[in-house]
Amino acid sequence: MLNNQTAEMTTALISSRQSYLPKRLFQPGPSSEQLEIIFSMAATAPDHNLTRPWRFVICPLECRGLLAEAFAKSLLERDPGATEQQVQDAMVKAHRAPLVMLAIVNARGTDSEVPPSERIISAGCAMQNIFLMAHAMGFGASPTSGKSMYMNPVRDLFGLQEYEDPLCFINIGTPDRSTPTKPRMMPSEFVTSLG
């Protein structure tokens, strides 16, 4: 049974979490031991009868050049007339945060009767646990996306199966500054009752 002190600590943790742009994240990133804890917390997400419809693929620093190339190829496939500066801007995104990983969901495959929406919700819960644990450890984190994420150069690099979809990149590192807390919605703005 959780006590009031635990509830207060949890409230403080969740309410103080915020996203940091990857360009605001620097070394150090999580150690291998810290990553093990972070992913262990992801594993506590509701997984609808152990379907485990999600996975994460880390892009280590030594592979960032491959990710940069995939971003460049994806841009040129979408826009063959992209300028050299636009290509360089796309490539530099691969090198920003100390830790970059791709969140992947199996929303369409397997014989499971679990609907795609429930699989995506499960993945979202795992991702939120990652963000909260990283925050508890003193790191900044953020999800990022973009058109390149859905294109073959990136899909092929991360080994996505035809029935898998990318959800977002997750970026983790040490923030270079604190950022002002954004206003949060009040429960009355998004909660109603039947009747």
Coordinates of N, CA and C in Angstrom, one line a residue:
M1 N 0.8 -1.2 0.0 CA 0.0 0.0 0.0 C 0.9 1.2 0.0
L2 N 0.7 2.1 -1.0 CA 1.5 3.3 -1.0 C 1.0 4.4 0.0
N3 N 2.0 5.1 0.5 CA 1.6 6.1 1.5 C 1.6 7.5 0.9
N4 N 1.2 8.5 1.7 CA 1.1 9.9 1.2 C 2.4 10.4 0.8
Q5 N 3.5 10.1 1.4 CA 4.8 10.6 1.0 C 5.2 10.1 -0.4
T6 N 4.9 8.8 -0.6 CA 5.2 8.3 -2.0 C 4.3 9.0 -3.0
A7 N 3.1 9.2 -2.7 CA 2.2 9.9 -3.6 C 2.7 11.3 -3.9
E8 N 3.2 12.0 -2.9 CA 3.7 13.4 -3.0 C 5.0 13.4 -3.9
M9 N 5.8 12.4 -3.7 CA 7.1 12.3 -4.5 C 6.7 12.0 -5.9
T10 N 5.8 11.1 -6.1 CA 5.3 10.8 -7.5 C 4.7 12.0 -8.2
T11 N 3.9 12.7 -7.5 CA 3.3 13.9 -8.0 C 4.4 14.9 -8.4
A12 N 5.4 15.1 -7.6 CA 6.4 16.1 -7.9 C 7.2 15.6 -9.1
L13 N 7.5 14.3 -9.2 CA 8.2 13.8 -10.4 C 7.4 14.0 -11.7
I14 N 6.2 13.6 -11.7 CA 5.4 13.7 -12.9 C 5.1 15.1 -13.3
S15 N 4.8 16.0 -12.3 CA 4.4 17.3 -12.7 C 5.6 18.2 -13.1
S16 N 6.8 17.8 -12.8 CA 8.0 18.5 -13.1 C 8.7 18.1 -14.4
R17 N 8.2 17.0 -15.0 CA 8.7 16.5 -16.3 C 8.4 17.4 -17.4
Q18 N 9.4 17.6 -18.3 CA 9.2 18.4 -19.5 C 10.1 17.9 -20.6
S19 N 9.8 18.3 -21.8 CA 10.5 17.8 -22.9 C 11.6 18.8 -23.3
Y20 N 12.8 18.3 -23.7 CA 13.9 19.1 -24.1 C 14.2 18.8 -25.6
L21 N 14.4 19.9 -26.4 CA 14.8 19.6 -27.8 C 16.1 18.9 -27.8
P22 N 16.3 18.0 -28.8 CA 17.6 17.2 -28.8 C 18.8 18.1 -28.9
K23 N 18.7 19.3 -29.5 CA 19.9 20.2 -29.6 C 20.2 20.8 -28.2
R24 N 19.3 20.6 -27.2 CA 19.6 21.1 -25.9 C 20.1 20.0 -25.0
L25 N 20.3 18.8 -25.5 CA 20.8 17.7 -24.7 C 22.2 17.3 -25.0
F26 N 23.0 17.2 -24.0 CA 24.5 17.0 -24.1 C 24.9 15.8 -23.3
Q27 N 26.2 15.4 -23.4 CA 26.8 14.4 -22.6 C 26.8 14.9 -21.1
P28 N 26.7 14.0 -20.1 CA 26.6 12.6 -20.3 C 25.1 12.2 -20.6
G29 N 25.0 11.1 -21.3 CA 23.8 10.4 -21.4 C 23.7 9.3 -20.4
P30 N 22.7 8.5 -20.4 CA 22.6 7.4 -19.4 C 23.7 6.4 -19.6
S31 N 24.2 5.8 -18.5 CA 25.1 4.7 -18.5 C 24.4 3.5 -18.9
S32 N 25.1 2.4 -19.1 CA 24.5 1.1 -19.4 C 23.7 0.6 -18.3
E33 N 24.1 0.9 -17.0 CA 23.4 0.5 -15.9 C 22.1 1.3 -15.7
Q34 N 22.2 2.6 -16.0 CA 21.0 3.4 -15.9 C 20.0 3.1 -17.0
L35 N 20.5 2.7 -18.2 CA 19.6 2.3 -19.3 C 18.9 1.0 -18.9
E36 N 19.6 0.1 -18.3 CA 18.9 -1.1 -17.8 C 17.7 -0.8 -16.9
I37 N 17.9 0.1 -16.0 CA 16.8 0.5 -15.1 C 15.7 1.2 -15.9
I38 N 16.1 2.1 -16.8 CA 15.1 2.8 -17.7 C 14.2 1.8 -18.4
F39 N 14.9 0.8 -19.1 CA 14.1 -0.1 -19.9 C 13.3 -1.1 -19.0
S40 N 13.8 -1.3 -17.8 CA 13.0 -2.2 -16.8 C 11.7 -1.5 -16.4
M41 N 11.8 -0.1 -16.4 CA 10.5 0.6 -16.1 C 9.6 0.6 -17.3
A42 N 10.2 0.6 -18.5 CA 9.3 0.5 -19.7 C 8.6 -0.8 -19.7
A43 N 9.2 -1.8 -19.1 CA 8.6 -3.2 -19.1 C 7.4 -3.3 -18.2
T44 N 7.2 -2.3 -17.3 CA 6.1 -2.3 -16.4 C 4.8 -1.8 -17.0
A45 N 4.9 -1.3 -18.3 CA 3.7 -0.7 -18.9 C 2.7 -1.8 -19.1
P46 N 1.4 -1.4 -19.1 CA 0.4 -2.4 -19.5 C 0.6 -3.0 -20.9
D47 N 0.6 -4.3 -21.0 CA 1.0 -4.9 -22.3 C -0.1 -5.8 -22.8
H48 N -1.3 -5.7 -22.3 CA -2.5 -6.4 -22.8 C -2.2 -7.9 -22.9
N49 N -2.1 -8.6 -21.8 CA -1.9 -10.1 -21.8 C -0.6 -10.5 -22.4
L50 N 0.5 -9.8 -22.1 CA 1.8 -10.1 -22.5 C 2.0 -10.1 -24.1
T51 N 1.2 -9.3 -24.8 CA 1.4 -9.2 -26.2 C 2.7 -8.5 -26.6
R52 N 3.2 -7.6 -25.7 CA 4.4 -6.9 -25.9 C 4.5 -6.4 -27.4
P53 N 3.7 -5.5 -27.8 CA 3.6 -5.1 -29.2 C 4.6 -4.0 -29.5
W54 N 5.6 -3.7 -28.7 CA 6.5 -2.6 -29.0 C 8.0 -3.0 -28.7
R55 N 8.9 -2.3 -29.3 CA 10.3 -2.5 -29.0 C 11.0 -1.2 -29.3
F56 N 12.3 -1.1 -28.8 CA 13.1 0.1 -28.9 C 14.4 -0.4 -29.5
V57 N 14.9 0.4 -30.5 CA 16.2 0.2 -31.1 C 17.1 1.4 -30.9
I58 N 18.2 1.2 -30.2 CA 19.2 2.2 -29.9 C 20.1 2.4 -31.1
C59 N 20.4 3.7 -31.4 CA 21.3 4.0 -32.4 C 22.6 4.5 -31.7
P60 N 23.6 3.7 -31.5 CA 24.8 4.1 -30.7 C 25.6 5.2 -31.5
L61 N 26.4 5.9 -30.8 CA 27.2 7.0 -31.4 C 28.0 6.5 -32.6
E62 N 28.5 5.3 -32.6 CA 29.3 4.9 -33.7 C 28.4 4.6 -35.0
C63 N 27.1 4.6 -34.8 CA 26.2 4.4 -36.0 C 25.5 5.6 -36.4
R64 N 25.8 6.8 -35.8 CA 25.1 8.0 -36.1 C 25.3 8.4 -37.5
G65 N 26.5 8.1 -38.1 CA 26.7 8.4 -39.5 C 25.7 7.7 -40.4
L66 N 25.4 6.5 -40.1 CA 24.4 5.7 -40.9 C 23.1 6.3 -40.8
L67 N 22.7 6.8 -39.6 CA 21.4 7.5 -39.4 C 21.4 8.8 -40.2
A68 N 22.5 9.5 -40.1 CA 22.6 10.8 -40.9 C 22.4 10.5 -42.4
E69 N 23.0 9.4 -42.9 CA 22.9 9.1 -44.3 C 21.4 8.7 -44.6
A70 N 20.8 8.0 -43.7 CA 19.4 7.6 -43.9 C 18.5 8.8 -44.0
F71 N 18.8 9.8 -43.1 CA 18.0 11.1 -43.1 C 18.2 11.8 -44.4
A72 N 19.4 11.8 -44.9 CA 19.7 12.5 -46.2 C 19.0 11.8 -47.3
K73 N 19.1 10.5 -47.4 CA 18.5 9.7 -48.5 C 17.0 9.9 -48.5
S74 N 16.4 9.9 -47.3 CA 14.9 10.1 -47.1 C 14.5 11.5 -47.6
L75 N 15.3 12.5 -47.3 CA 15.0 13.8 -47.7 C 15.0 13.9 -49.3
L76 N 16.1 13.4 -49.9 CA 16.3 13.5 -51.3 C 15.2 12.6 -52.1
E77 N 14.7 11.6 -51.4 CA 13.6 10.8 -52.1 C 12.3 11.6 -52.1
R78 N 12.1 12.4 -51.0 CA 10.9 13.2 -50.9 C 11.1 14.5 -51.8
D79 N 12.3 15.0 -51.8 CA 12.5 16.3 -52.5 C 13.9 16.2 -53.2
P80 N 13.9 15.7 -54.5 CA 15.1 15.6 -55.2 C 15.8 17.0 -55.4
G81 N 15.1 18.0 -55.3 CA 15.6 19.4 -55.4 C 16.1 20.0 -54.2
A82 N 16.2 19.2 -53.1 CA 16.7 19.8 -51.8 C 18.1 20.3 -52.0
T83 N 18.3 21.4 -51.3 CA 19.7 22.1 -51.4 C 20.7 21.3 -50.5
E84 N 21.9 21.6 -50.8 CA 23.0 21.0 -50.0 C 22.8 21.4 -48.5
Q85 N 22.4 22.6 -48.2 CA 22.2 23.0 -46.8 C 21.1 22.3 -46.2
Q86 N 20.0 22.0 -46.9 CA 18.9 21.3 -46.4 C 19.3 19.8 -46.1
V87 N 20.1 19.3 -46.9 CA 20.7 17.9 -46.7 C 21.5 17.9 -45.4
Q88 N 22.4 18.9 -45.3 CA 23.2 19.0 -44.1 C 22.4 19.1 -42.9
D89 N 21.4 20.0 -42.9 CA 20.5 20.2 -41.8 C 19.8 18.9 -41.4
A90 N 19.4 18.1 -42.4 CA 18.8 16.8 -42.1 C 19.8 15.9 -41.4
M91 N 21.0 15.9 -41.9 CA 22.0 14.9 -41.4 C 22.4 15.3 -39.9
V92 N 22.5 16.5 -39.6 CA 23.0 16.9 -38.3 C 22.1 16.5 -37.2
K93 N 20.8 16.3 -37.5 CA 19.8 15.8 -36.5 C 20.2 14.5 -35.9
A94 N 20.9 13.7 -36.6 CA 21.3 12.3 -36.1 C 22.4 12.4 -35.0
H95 N 23.0 13.6 -34.9 CA 24.2 13.7 -34.0 C 23.9 14.5 -32.7
R96 N 22.6 14.9 -32.5 CA 22.4 15.8 -31.4 C 22.4 15.2 -30.0
A97 N 21.5 14.4 -29.7 CA 21.4 13.9 -28.3 C 22.4 12.8 -28.1
P98 N 22.9 12.6 -26.8 CA 23.8 11.5 -26.5 C 23.2 10.2 -26.7
L99 N 21.9 10.0 -26.4 CA 21.2 8.7 -26.7 C 20.0 9.0 -27.6
V100 N 20.0 8.2 -28.7 CA 18.9 8.3 -29.7 C 18.4 6.8 -29.9
M101 N 17.1 6.7 -29.8 CA 16.5 5.3 -30.1 C 15.2 5.5 -30.8
L102 N 14.8 4.5 -31.5 CA 13.6 4.5 -32.2 C 12.6 3.6 -31.5
A103 N 11.4 4.2 -31.2 CA 10.3 3.4 -30.7 C 9.5 2.8 -31.8
I104 N 9.2 1.5 -31.7 CA 8.6 0.8 -32.8 C 7.4 0.0 -32.3
V105 N 6.3 0.1 -33.0 CA 5.1 -0.7 -32.5 C 4.7 -1.7 -33.6
N106 N 4.2 -2.8 -33.2 CA 3.7 -3.8 -34.0 C 2.1 -3.7 -33.9
A107 N 1.6 -2.8 -34.7 CA 0.2 -2.5 -34.6 C -0.7 -3.3 -35.6
R108 N 0.0 -4.0 -36.5 CA -0.8 -4.7 -37.6 C -0.4 -6.2 -37.7
G109 N 0.6 -6.6 -37.1 CA 1.1 -8.0 -37.3 C 0.6 -8.9 -36.2
T110 N 1.0 -10.2 -36.3 CA 0.6 -11.3 -35.4 C -0.8 -11.7 -35.4
D111 N -1.2 -12.8 -34.9 CA -2.5 -13.3 -34.9 C -3.3 -12.8 -33.7
S112 N -2.7 -11.9 -32.9 CA -3.4 -11.4 -31.7 C -4.7 -10.6 -32.1
E113 N -5.7 -10.7 -31.2 CA -6.9 -10.0 -31.4 C -6.9 -8.6 -30.8
V114 N -5.7 -8.3 -30.2 CA -5.6 -6.9 -29.6 C -5.7 -5.9 -30.7
P115 N -6.6 -4.9 -30.6 CA -6.7 -3.9 -31.7 C -5.5 -3.0 -31.7
P116 N -5.2 -2.5 -32.9 CA -4.0 -1.6 -33.1 C -4.0 -0.4 -32.1
S117 N -5.1 0.1 -31.8 CA -5.2 1.3 -30.9 C -4.6 0.9 -29.5
E118 N -5.0 -0.3 -29.0 CA -4.5 -0.8 -27.7 C -3.0 -1.1 -27.7
R119 N -2.5 -1.5 -28.8 CA -1.1 -1.8 -28.9 C -0.3 -0.5 -28.9
I120 N -0.8 0.5 -29.6 CA -0.2 1.8 -29.6 C -0.2 2.5 -28.2
I121 N -1.4 2.3 -27.5 CA -1.5 2.8 -26.1 C -0.4 2.1 -25.2
S122 N -0.3 0.8 -25.4 CA 0.7 0.1 -24.6 C 2.1 0.7 -24.8
A123 N 2.4 0.9 -26.1 CA 3.7 1.5 -26.4 C 3.9 2.9 -25.8
G124 N 2.8 3.7 -25.9 CA 2.8 5.0 -25.3 C 3.1 5.0 -23.8
C125 N 2.5 4.0 -23.1 CA 2.8 3.9 -21.7 C 4.2 3.5 -21.4
A126 N 4.8 2.6 -22.2 CA 6.2 2.3 -22.1 C 7.1 3.5 -22.3
M127 N 6.8 4.3 -23.3 CA 7.5 5.5 -23.6 C 7.4 6.5 -22.4
Q128 N 6.2 6.7 -21.9 CA 6.1 7.6 -20.8 C 6.9 7.2 -19.6
N129 N 7.0 5.9 -19.3 CA 7.8 5.3 -18.2 C 9.3 5.7 -18.5
I130 N 9.7 5.6 -19.7 CA 11.1 5.9 -20.1 C 11.3 7.4 -19.8
F131 N 10.4 8.3 -20.2 CA 10.6 9.7 -20.0 C 10.7 10.0 -18.5
L132 N 9.8 9.4 -17.7 CA 9.7 9.7 -16.3 C 11.0 9.1 -15.6
M133 N 11.4 7.9 -15.9 CA 12.6 7.4 -15.2 C 13.8 8.2 -15.6
A134 N 14.0 8.6 -16.9 CA 15.1 9.5 -17.3 C 15.1 10.8 -16.5
H135 N 13.9 11.3 -16.3 CA 13.7 12.6 -15.6 C 14.1 12.4 -14.1
A136 N 13.7 11.3 -13.5 CA 14.0 11.0 -12.2 C 15.6 10.8 -12.0
M137 N 16.3 10.4 -13.0 CA 17.7 10.3 -13.0 C 18.4 11.6 -13.3
G138 N 17.7 12.7 -13.6 CA 18.3 13.9 -13.8 C 18.6 14.2 -15.3
F139 N 18.1 13.4 -16.2 CA 18.3 13.6 -17.6 C 17.1 14.4 -18.2
G140 N 17.3 15.0 -19.4 CA 16.2 15.5 -20.2 C 15.9 14.5 -21.3
A141 N 14.7 14.5 -21.7 CA 14.3 13.6 -22.8 C 13.2 14.2 -23.6
S142 N 13.0 13.7 -24.8 CA 12.0 14.2 -25.7 C 11.7 13.2 -26.8
P143 N 10.5 13.2 -27.3 CA 10.1 12.5 -28.5 C 10.3 13.4 -29.7
T144 N 10.8 12.9 -30.8 CA 10.8 13.6 -32.1 C 10.4 12.7 -33.2
S145 N 9.9 13.3 -34.2 CA 9.4 12.5 -35.4 C 9.9 13.2 -36.7
G146 N 9.1 13.1 -37.7 CA 9.4 13.7 -39.0 C 9.2 12.7 -40.1
K147 N 9.1 13.2 -41.3 CA 8.7 12.4 -42.5 C 9.7 11.3 -42.7
S148 N 11.0 11.6 -42.5 CA 12.0 10.6 -42.8 C 11.8 9.3 -42.0
M149 N 11.2 9.4 -40.8 CA 11.0 8.2 -40.0 C 10.2 7.1 -40.6
Y150 N 9.4 7.5 -41.6 CA 8.4 6.6 -42.2 C 9.0 6.1 -43.5
M151 N 10.1 6.5 -43.9 CA 10.6 6.2 -45.3 C 11.6 5.0 -45.2
N152 N 11.8 4.4 -46.4 CA 12.5 3.1 -46.4 C 14.0 3.2 -45.9
P153 N 14.7 4.3 -46.2 CA 16.1 4.3 -45.7 C 16.2 4.2 -44.2
V154 N 15.2 4.8 -43.4 CA 15.2 4.7 -42.0 C 14.6 3.4 -41.5
R155 N 13.5 3.0 -42.2 CA 12.9 1.7 -41.8 C 14.0 0.6 -42.0
D156 N 14.7 0.6 -43.1 CA 15.7 -0.4 -43.4 C 16.8 -0.4 -42.4
L157 N 17.3 0.8 -42.0 CA 18.4 0.9 -41.1 C 18.0 0.3 -39.7
F158 N 16.8 0.5 -39.3 CA 16.3 0.0 -38.0 C 15.7 -1.4 -38.1
G159 N 15.7 -2.0 -39.2 CA 15.2 -3.4 -39.4 C 13.7 -3.5 -39.1
L160 N 12.9 -2.6 -39.5 CA 11.4 -2.7 -39.3 C 10.9 -3.7 -40.2
Q161 N 10.0 -4.6 -39.7 CA 9.2 -5.5 -40.5 C 8.1 -4.8 -41.2
E162 N 7.5 -5.4 -42.2 CA 6.5 -4.7 -43.0 C 5.2 -4.4 -42.1
Y163 N 5.0 -5.1 -41.0 CA 3.9 -4.9 -40.2 C 4.2 -4.0 -39.0
E164 N 5.4 -3.5 -38.9 CA 5.8 -2.6 -37.8 C 5.8 -1.1 -38.3
D165 N 5.5 -0.2 -37.3 CA 5.5 1.2 -37.6 C 6.4 1.9 -36.6
P166 N 7.1 3.0 -37.1 CA 7.9 3.8 -36.1 C 6.9 4.7 -35.4
L167 N 7.1 4.9 -34.1 CA 6.3 5.9 -33.4 C 7.0 7.2 -33.2
C168 N 8.2 7.2 -32.8 CA 9.0 8.4 -32.7 C 10.4 8.0 -32.3
F169 N 11.3 9.0 -32.5 CA 12.7 8.9 -31.9 C 12.6 9.3 -30.4
I170 N 13.3 8.7 -29.6 CA 13.4 9.1 -28.2 C 14.9 9.6 -28.0
N171 N 15.0 10.8 -27.5 CA 16.3 11.5 -27.3 C 16.5 11.7 -25.8
I172 N 17.7 11.3 -25.3 CA 17.9 11.5 -23.8 C 19.4 12.0 -23.7
G173 N 19.5 12.9 -22.8 CA 20.8 13.5 -22.4 C 20.7 14.4 -21.3
T174 N 21.8 15.2 -21.0 CA 21.8 16.2 -19.9 C 21.4 17.5 -20.5
P175 N 20.4 18.1 -20.0 CA 20.0 19.4 -20.6 C 21.0 20.5 -20.3
D176 N 21.2 21.4 -21.2 CA 22.1 22.5 -21.0 C 21.5 23.7 -20.2
R177 N 20.2 23.7 -19.9 CA 19.6 24.7 -19.2 C 18.2 24.2 -18.8
S178 N 17.7 24.9 -17.8 CA 16.3 24.6 -17.4 C 15.4 25.4 -18.3
T179 N 14.2 25.0 -18.6 CA 13.3 25.7 -19.4 C 12.1 26.0 -18.6
P180 N 11.4 27.1 -18.9 CA 10.2 27.5 -18.2 C 9.1 26.4 -18.3
T181 N 8.5 26.2 -17.2 CA 7.4 25.2 -17.2 C 6.3 25.6 -18.1
K182 N 5.8 24.8 -19.0 CA 4.7 25.2 -19.8 C 3.4 25.0 -19.0
P183 N 2.4 25.9 -19.3 CA 1.1 25.7 -18.6 C 0.5 24.4 -18.9
R184 N 0.0 23.7 -17.9 CA -0.7 22.4 -18.1 C -2.2 22.7 -18.1
M185 N -2.9 21.8 -18.8 CA -4.4 21.8 -18.8 C -4.9 21.5 -17.4
M186 N -6.0 22.1 -17.1 CA -6.7 21.8 -15.8 C -7.6 20.6 -16.1
P187 N -7.8 19.7 -15.1 CA -8.6 18.5 -15.4 C -10.0 18.9 -15.9
S188 N -10.5 20.1 -15.4 CA -11.9 20.5 -15.9 C -11.9 20.7 -17.4
E189 N -10.7 20.9 -18.0 CA -10.7 21.2 -19.5 C -10.8 19.9 -20.3
F190 N -10.6 18.8 -19.7 CA -10.6 17.5 -20.5 C -11.3 16.4 -19.8
V191 N -12.0 16.6 -18.7 CA -12.7 15.5 -18.0 C -14.2 15.9 -17.9
T192 N -15.0 15.0 -18.4 CA -16.5 15.2 -18.2 C -17.1 13.9 -17.6
S193 N -18.3 14.0 -17.3 CA -19.1 12.8 -16.8 C -20.3 12.6 -17.6
L194 N -20.7 11.3 -17.8 CA -21.9 11.0 -18.5 C -23.1 11.5 -17.6
G195 N -24.2 11.9 -18.3 CA -25.4 12.2 -17.6 C -25.6 13.7 -17.6

